[in-house]
Amino acid sequence: MAGKRRSETMEENRAKLLSAARRAFADKGFAAASMDELTASVGLTRGALYHNFGDKKGLLAAVVAEIDGEMAQRAKAEAAKETDAWQQLLAEGITYIKMALDEEVRRIVLLDGPAFLGDPAQWPSQNSCLEATRQTVTGMIKEGELKPVDADAAARLLNGAALNAALWVAASDEPDQALPKMIDAFTALASGLRNMPDELGGNRLATAEREAK
């Protein structure tokens, strides 16, 4: 019982620190956020922070992973509103790019994240998104909705384009004006993978022939 209470307390402390860090990083930025003020705001000490996250950068990594996961869920929720597989794929990428206008996302994930944690393409949360996109693309290629290209390459292209589009919008001096330009470019780039109606039948036949061999 004592062990269970200790485990619950640790989880509660971790959640408190994450919540406080999100507020502090969004309001002040990672570099300016004081760890003493952050921990004191939730009645904890630096020791609790080090125990749960290792250091300040470890805390940022946990916050970024949490927000990035929420971004992925929001993108999927928007995509689910579409009934066509192609529109779902497009909506997911566009929704991710649009979140660059969310100030918390912009400052923590798209500006401070790369600056202090390195290449976002290497973050575990991005790897999870890549795998989900790969599965979607694989299914669409089999159905002939996308051209018969390598699914891993296509998934990396789509995810990388959406991520870099969001990074560019976030870093822009005029993000509201940058956003529609980037959505247009992303849509045009992604559309290059799509089968046009007159190609659809022939590519489905070619796919079936390859699978039959």
One Martini backbone bead per residue (centre of mass of N, CA, C, O) as a GRO file, in nm:
protein
  213
    1MET     BB    1   0.058   0.062  -0.021
    2ALA     BB    2   0.301   0.253   0.007
    3GLY     BB    3   0.398   0.212  -0.284
    4LYS     BB    4   0.144   0.324  -0.419
    5ARG     BB    5   0.152   0.606  -0.296
    6ARG     BB    6   0.428   0.680  -0.411
    7SER     BB    7   0.350   0.650  -0.709
    8GLU     BB    8   0.120   0.860  -0.705
    9THR     BB    9   0.295   1.099  -0.614
   10MET     BB   10   0.487   1.098  -0.855
   11GLU     BB   11   0.268   1.148  -1.068
   12GLU     BB   12   0.166   1.413  -0.952
   13ASN     BB   13   0.434   1.567  -0.967
   14ARG     BB   14   0.474   1.538  -1.269
   15ALA     BB   15   0.213   1.683  -1.354
   16LYS     BB   16   0.276   1.952  -1.216
   17LEU     BB   17   0.539   2.015  -1.371
   18LEU     BB   18   0.423   2.012  -1.653
   19SER     BB   19   0.213   2.234  -1.616
   20ALA     BB   20   0.412   2.456  -1.521
   21ALA     BB   21   0.597   2.445  -1.771
   22ARG     BB   22   0.395   2.525  -1.986
   23ARG     BB   23   0.346   2.805  -1.874
   24ALA     BB   24   0.639   2.911  -1.860
   25PHE     BB   25   0.727   2.855  -2.159
   26ALA     BB   26   0.497   3.024  -2.287
   27ASP     BB   27   0.551   3.300  -2.136
   28LYS     BB   28   0.901   3.302  -2.132
   29GLY     BB   29   1.047   3.068  -2.208
   30PHE     BB   30   1.298   2.855  -2.157
   31ALA     BB   31   1.544   3.037  -2.077
   32ALA     BB   32   1.368   3.229  -1.866
   33ALA     BB   33   1.288   3.003  -1.696
   34SER     BB   34   1.239   2.929  -1.360
   35MET     BB   35   1.288   2.658  -1.154
   36ASP     BB   36   1.223   2.776  -0.879
   37GLU     BB   37   0.948   2.897  -0.955
   38LEU     BB   38   0.817   2.647  -1.071
   39THR     BB   39   0.833   2.460  -0.822
   40ALA     BB   40   0.703   2.657  -0.615
   41SER     BB   41   0.416   2.678  -0.759
   42VAL     BB   42   0.379   2.344  -0.665
   43GLY     BB   43   0.540   2.266  -0.393
   44LEU     BB   44   0.837   2.214  -0.494
   45THR     BB   45   1.151   2.088  -0.589
   46ARG     BB   46   1.432   2.032  -0.764
   47GLY     BB   47   1.445   1.736  -0.690
   48ALA     BB   48   1.183   1.656  -0.836
   49LEU     BB   49   1.277   1.734  -1.116
   50TYR     BB   50   1.530   1.551  -1.133
   51HIS     BB   51   1.383   1.283  -1.079
   52ASN     BB   52   1.181   1.304  -1.334
   53PHE     BB   53   1.391   1.470  -1.572
   54GLY     BB   54   1.701   1.550  -1.468
   55ASP     BB   55   1.634   1.833  -1.621
   56LYS     BB   56   1.538   2.103  -1.795
   57LYS     BB   57   1.554   1.959  -2.073
   58GLY     BB   58   1.382   1.715  -1.987
   59LEU     BB   59   1.129   1.882  -1.941
   60LEU     BB   60   1.098   1.988  -2.226
   61ALA     BB   61   1.072   1.712  -2.366
   62ALA     BB   62   0.808   1.636  -2.218
   63VAL     BB   63   0.639   1.875  -2.317
   64VAL     BB   64   0.672   1.831  -2.619
   65ALA     BB   65   0.553   1.545  -2.626
   66GLU     BB   66   0.274   1.624  -2.523
   67ILE     BB   67   0.200   1.835  -2.741
   68ASP     BB   68   0.260   1.665  -2.993
   69GLY     BB   69   0.044   1.454  -2.927
   70GLU     BB   70  -0.194   1.654  -2.939
   71MET     BB   71  -0.153   1.737  -3.231
   72ALA     BB   72  -0.202   1.459  -3.357
   73GLN     BB   73  -0.494   1.430  -3.250
   74ARG     BB   74  -0.609   1.683  -3.386
   75ALA     BB   75  -0.546   1.596  -3.675
   76LYS     BB   76  -0.712   1.332  -3.671
   77ALA     BB   77  -0.985   1.462  -3.603
   78GLU     BB   78  -1.002   1.627  -3.865
   79ALA     BB   79  -0.971   1.390  -4.063
   80ALA     BB   80  -1.233   1.230  -3.964
   81LYS     BB   81  -1.436   1.432  -4.113
   82GLU     BB   82  -1.350   1.277  -4.349
   83THR     BB   83  -1.428   1.031  -4.613
   84ASP     BB   84  -1.174   1.071  -4.775
   85ALA     BB   85  -0.854   0.962  -4.785
   86TRP     BB   86  -0.718   1.206  -4.914
   87GLN     BB   87  -0.846   1.427  -4.732
   88GLN     BB   88  -0.732   1.313  -4.470
   89LEU     BB   89  -0.433   1.342  -4.535
   90LEU     BB   90  -0.444   1.648  -4.588
   91ALA     BB   91  -0.578   1.745  -4.320
   92GLU     BB   92  -0.355   1.654  -4.128
   93GLY     BB   93  -0.129   1.838  -4.238
   94ILE     BB   94  -0.276   2.113  -4.224
   95THR     BB   95  -0.342   2.112  -3.922
   96TYR     BB   96  -0.051   2.110  -3.827
   97ILE     BB   97   0.028   2.379  -3.955
   98LYS     BB   98  -0.189   2.562  -3.812
   99MET     BB   99  -0.061   2.523  -3.516
  100ALA     BB  100   0.154   2.757  -3.549
  101LEU     BB  101  -0.059   2.977  -3.424
  102ASP     BB  102  -0.018   2.852  -3.162
  103GLU     BB  103   0.155   2.978  -2.904
  104GLU     BB  104   0.244   2.724  -2.756
  105VAL     BB  105   0.344   2.569  -2.998
  106ARG     BB  106   0.535   2.776  -3.115
  107ARG     BB  107   0.728   2.819  -2.869
  108ILE     BB  108   0.787   2.522  -2.773
  109VAL     BB  109   0.798   2.331  -3.034
  110LEU     BB  110   0.903   2.532  -3.287
  111LEU     BB  111   1.135   2.692  -3.126
  112ASP     BB  112   1.260   2.563  -2.861
  113GLY     BB  113   1.288   2.273  -2.938
  114PRO     BB  114   1.509   2.292  -3.166
  115ALA     BB  115   1.711   2.475  -3.004
  116PHE     BB  116   1.741   2.246  -2.747
  117LEU     BB  117   1.679   1.938  -2.897
  118GLY     BB  118   1.680   1.953  -3.196
  119ASP     BB  119   1.584   1.753  -3.434
  120PRO     BB  120   1.251   1.678  -3.480
  121ALA     BB  121   1.281   1.411  -3.653
  122GLN     BB  122   1.407   1.263  -3.372
  123TRP     BB  123   1.164   1.254  -3.223
  124PRO     BB  124   0.951   1.028  -3.085
  125SER     BB  125   0.683   1.166  -3.175
  126GLN     BB  126   0.760   1.170  -3.480
  127ASN     BB  127   0.791   0.864  -3.517
  128SER     BB  128   0.494   0.802  -3.462
  129CYS     BB  129   0.379   0.968  -3.698
  130LEU     BB  130   0.528   0.819  -3.923
  131GLU     BB  131   0.398   0.542  -3.883
  132ALA     BB  132   0.107   0.630  -3.937
  133THR     BB  133   0.160   0.735  -4.224
  134ARG     BB  134   0.269   0.475  -4.345
  135GLN     BB  135   0.008   0.312  -4.314
  136THR     BB  136  -0.170   0.494  -4.485
  137VAL     BB  137  -0.003   0.489  -4.746
  138THR     BB  138  -0.002   0.186  -4.792
  139GLY     BB  139  -0.311   0.161  -4.831
  140MET     BB  140  -0.332   0.368  -5.072
  141ILE     BB  141  -0.150   0.214  -5.267
  142LYS     BB  142  -0.313  -0.049  -5.276
  143GLU     BB  143  -0.575   0.119  -5.381
  144GLY     BB  144  -0.457   0.346  -5.591
  145GLU     BB  145  -0.448   0.650  -5.468
  146LEU     BB  146  -0.148   0.613  -5.496
  147LYS     BB  147   0.140   0.599  -5.608
  148PRO     BB  148   0.394   0.346  -5.674
  149VAL     BB  149   0.565   0.405  -5.412
  150ASP     BB  150   0.749   0.440  -5.147
  151ALA     BB  151   0.613   0.450  -4.837
  152ASP     BB  152   0.843   0.565  -4.664
  153ALA     BB  153   0.916   0.804  -4.844
  154ALA     BB  154   0.635   0.937  -4.848
  155ALA     BB  155   0.603   0.975  -4.541
  156ARG     BB  156   0.856   1.153  -4.504
  157LEU     BB  157   0.768   1.376  -4.693
  158LEU     BB  158   0.502   1.457  -4.553
  159ASN     BB  159   0.608   1.504  -4.265
  160GLY     BB  160   0.836   1.700  -4.337
  161ALA     BB  161   0.658   1.914  -4.470
  162ALA     BB  162   0.476   1.979  -4.228
  163LEU     BB  163   0.695   2.049  -4.025
  164ASN     BB  164   0.845   2.273  -4.194
  165ALA     BB  165   0.600   2.449  -4.229
  166ALA     BB  166   0.555   2.509  -3.929
  167LEU     BB  167   0.834   2.629  -3.874
  168TRP     BB  168   0.810   2.865  -4.078
  169VAL     BB  169   0.561   3.000  -3.960
  170ALA     BB  170   0.671   3.041  -3.668
  171ALA     BB  171   0.929   3.222  -3.777
  172SER     BB  172   0.760   3.430  -3.880
  173ASP     BB  173   0.669   3.768  -3.882
  174GLU     BB  174   0.396   3.664  -4.064
  175PRO     BB  175   0.207   3.399  -4.006
  176ASP     BB  176  -0.072   3.466  -4.138
  177GLN     BB  177   0.064   3.493  -4.428
  178ALA     BB  178   0.227   3.220  -4.441
  179LEU     BB  179   0.016   2.996  -4.420
  180PRO     BB  180  -0.132   2.990  -4.704
  181LYS     BB  181   0.127   2.941  -4.864
  182MET     BB  182   0.200   2.665  -4.730
  183ILE     BB  183  -0.060   2.514  -4.795
  184ASP     BB  184  -0.034   2.531  -5.100
  185ALA     BB  185   0.242   2.386  -5.119
  186PHE     BB  186   0.165   2.125  -4.976
  187THR     BB  187  -0.066   2.042  -5.165
  188ALA     BB  188   0.104   2.027  -5.423
  189LEU     BB  189   0.306   1.819  -5.324
  190ALA     BB  190   0.109   1.591  -5.237
  191SER     BB  191  -0.039   1.566  -5.520
  192GLY     BB  192   0.199   1.409  -5.661
  193LEU     BB  193   0.098   1.123  -5.526
  194ARG     BB  194  -0.159   1.132  -5.681
  195ASN     BB  195  -0.409   0.988  -5.845
  196MET     BB  196  -0.562   1.024  -6.124
  197PRO     BB  197  -0.849   0.919  -6.260
  198ASP     BB  198  -0.698   0.812  -6.533
  199GLU     BB  199  -0.484   0.635  -6.347
  200LEU     BB  200  -0.628   0.444  -6.150
  201GLY     BB  201  -0.683   0.185  -6.309
  202GLY     BB  202  -0.390   0.122  -6.401
  203ASN     BB  203  -0.262   0.111  -6.110
  204ARG     BB  204  -0.438  -0.112  -5.995
  205LEU     BB  205  -0.348  -0.324  -6.199
  206ALA     BB  206  -0.045  -0.312  -6.135
  207THR     BB  207  -0.073  -0.391  -5.838
  208ALA     BB  208  -0.210  -0.665  -5.883
  209GLU     BB  209   0.020  -0.788  -6.054
  210ARG     BB  210   0.242  -0.771  -5.840
  211GLU     BB  211   0.090  -0.944  -5.617
  212ALA     BB  212   0.062  -1.206  -5.806
  213LYS     BB  213   0.385  -1.274  -5.825
   0.00000   0.00000   0.00000
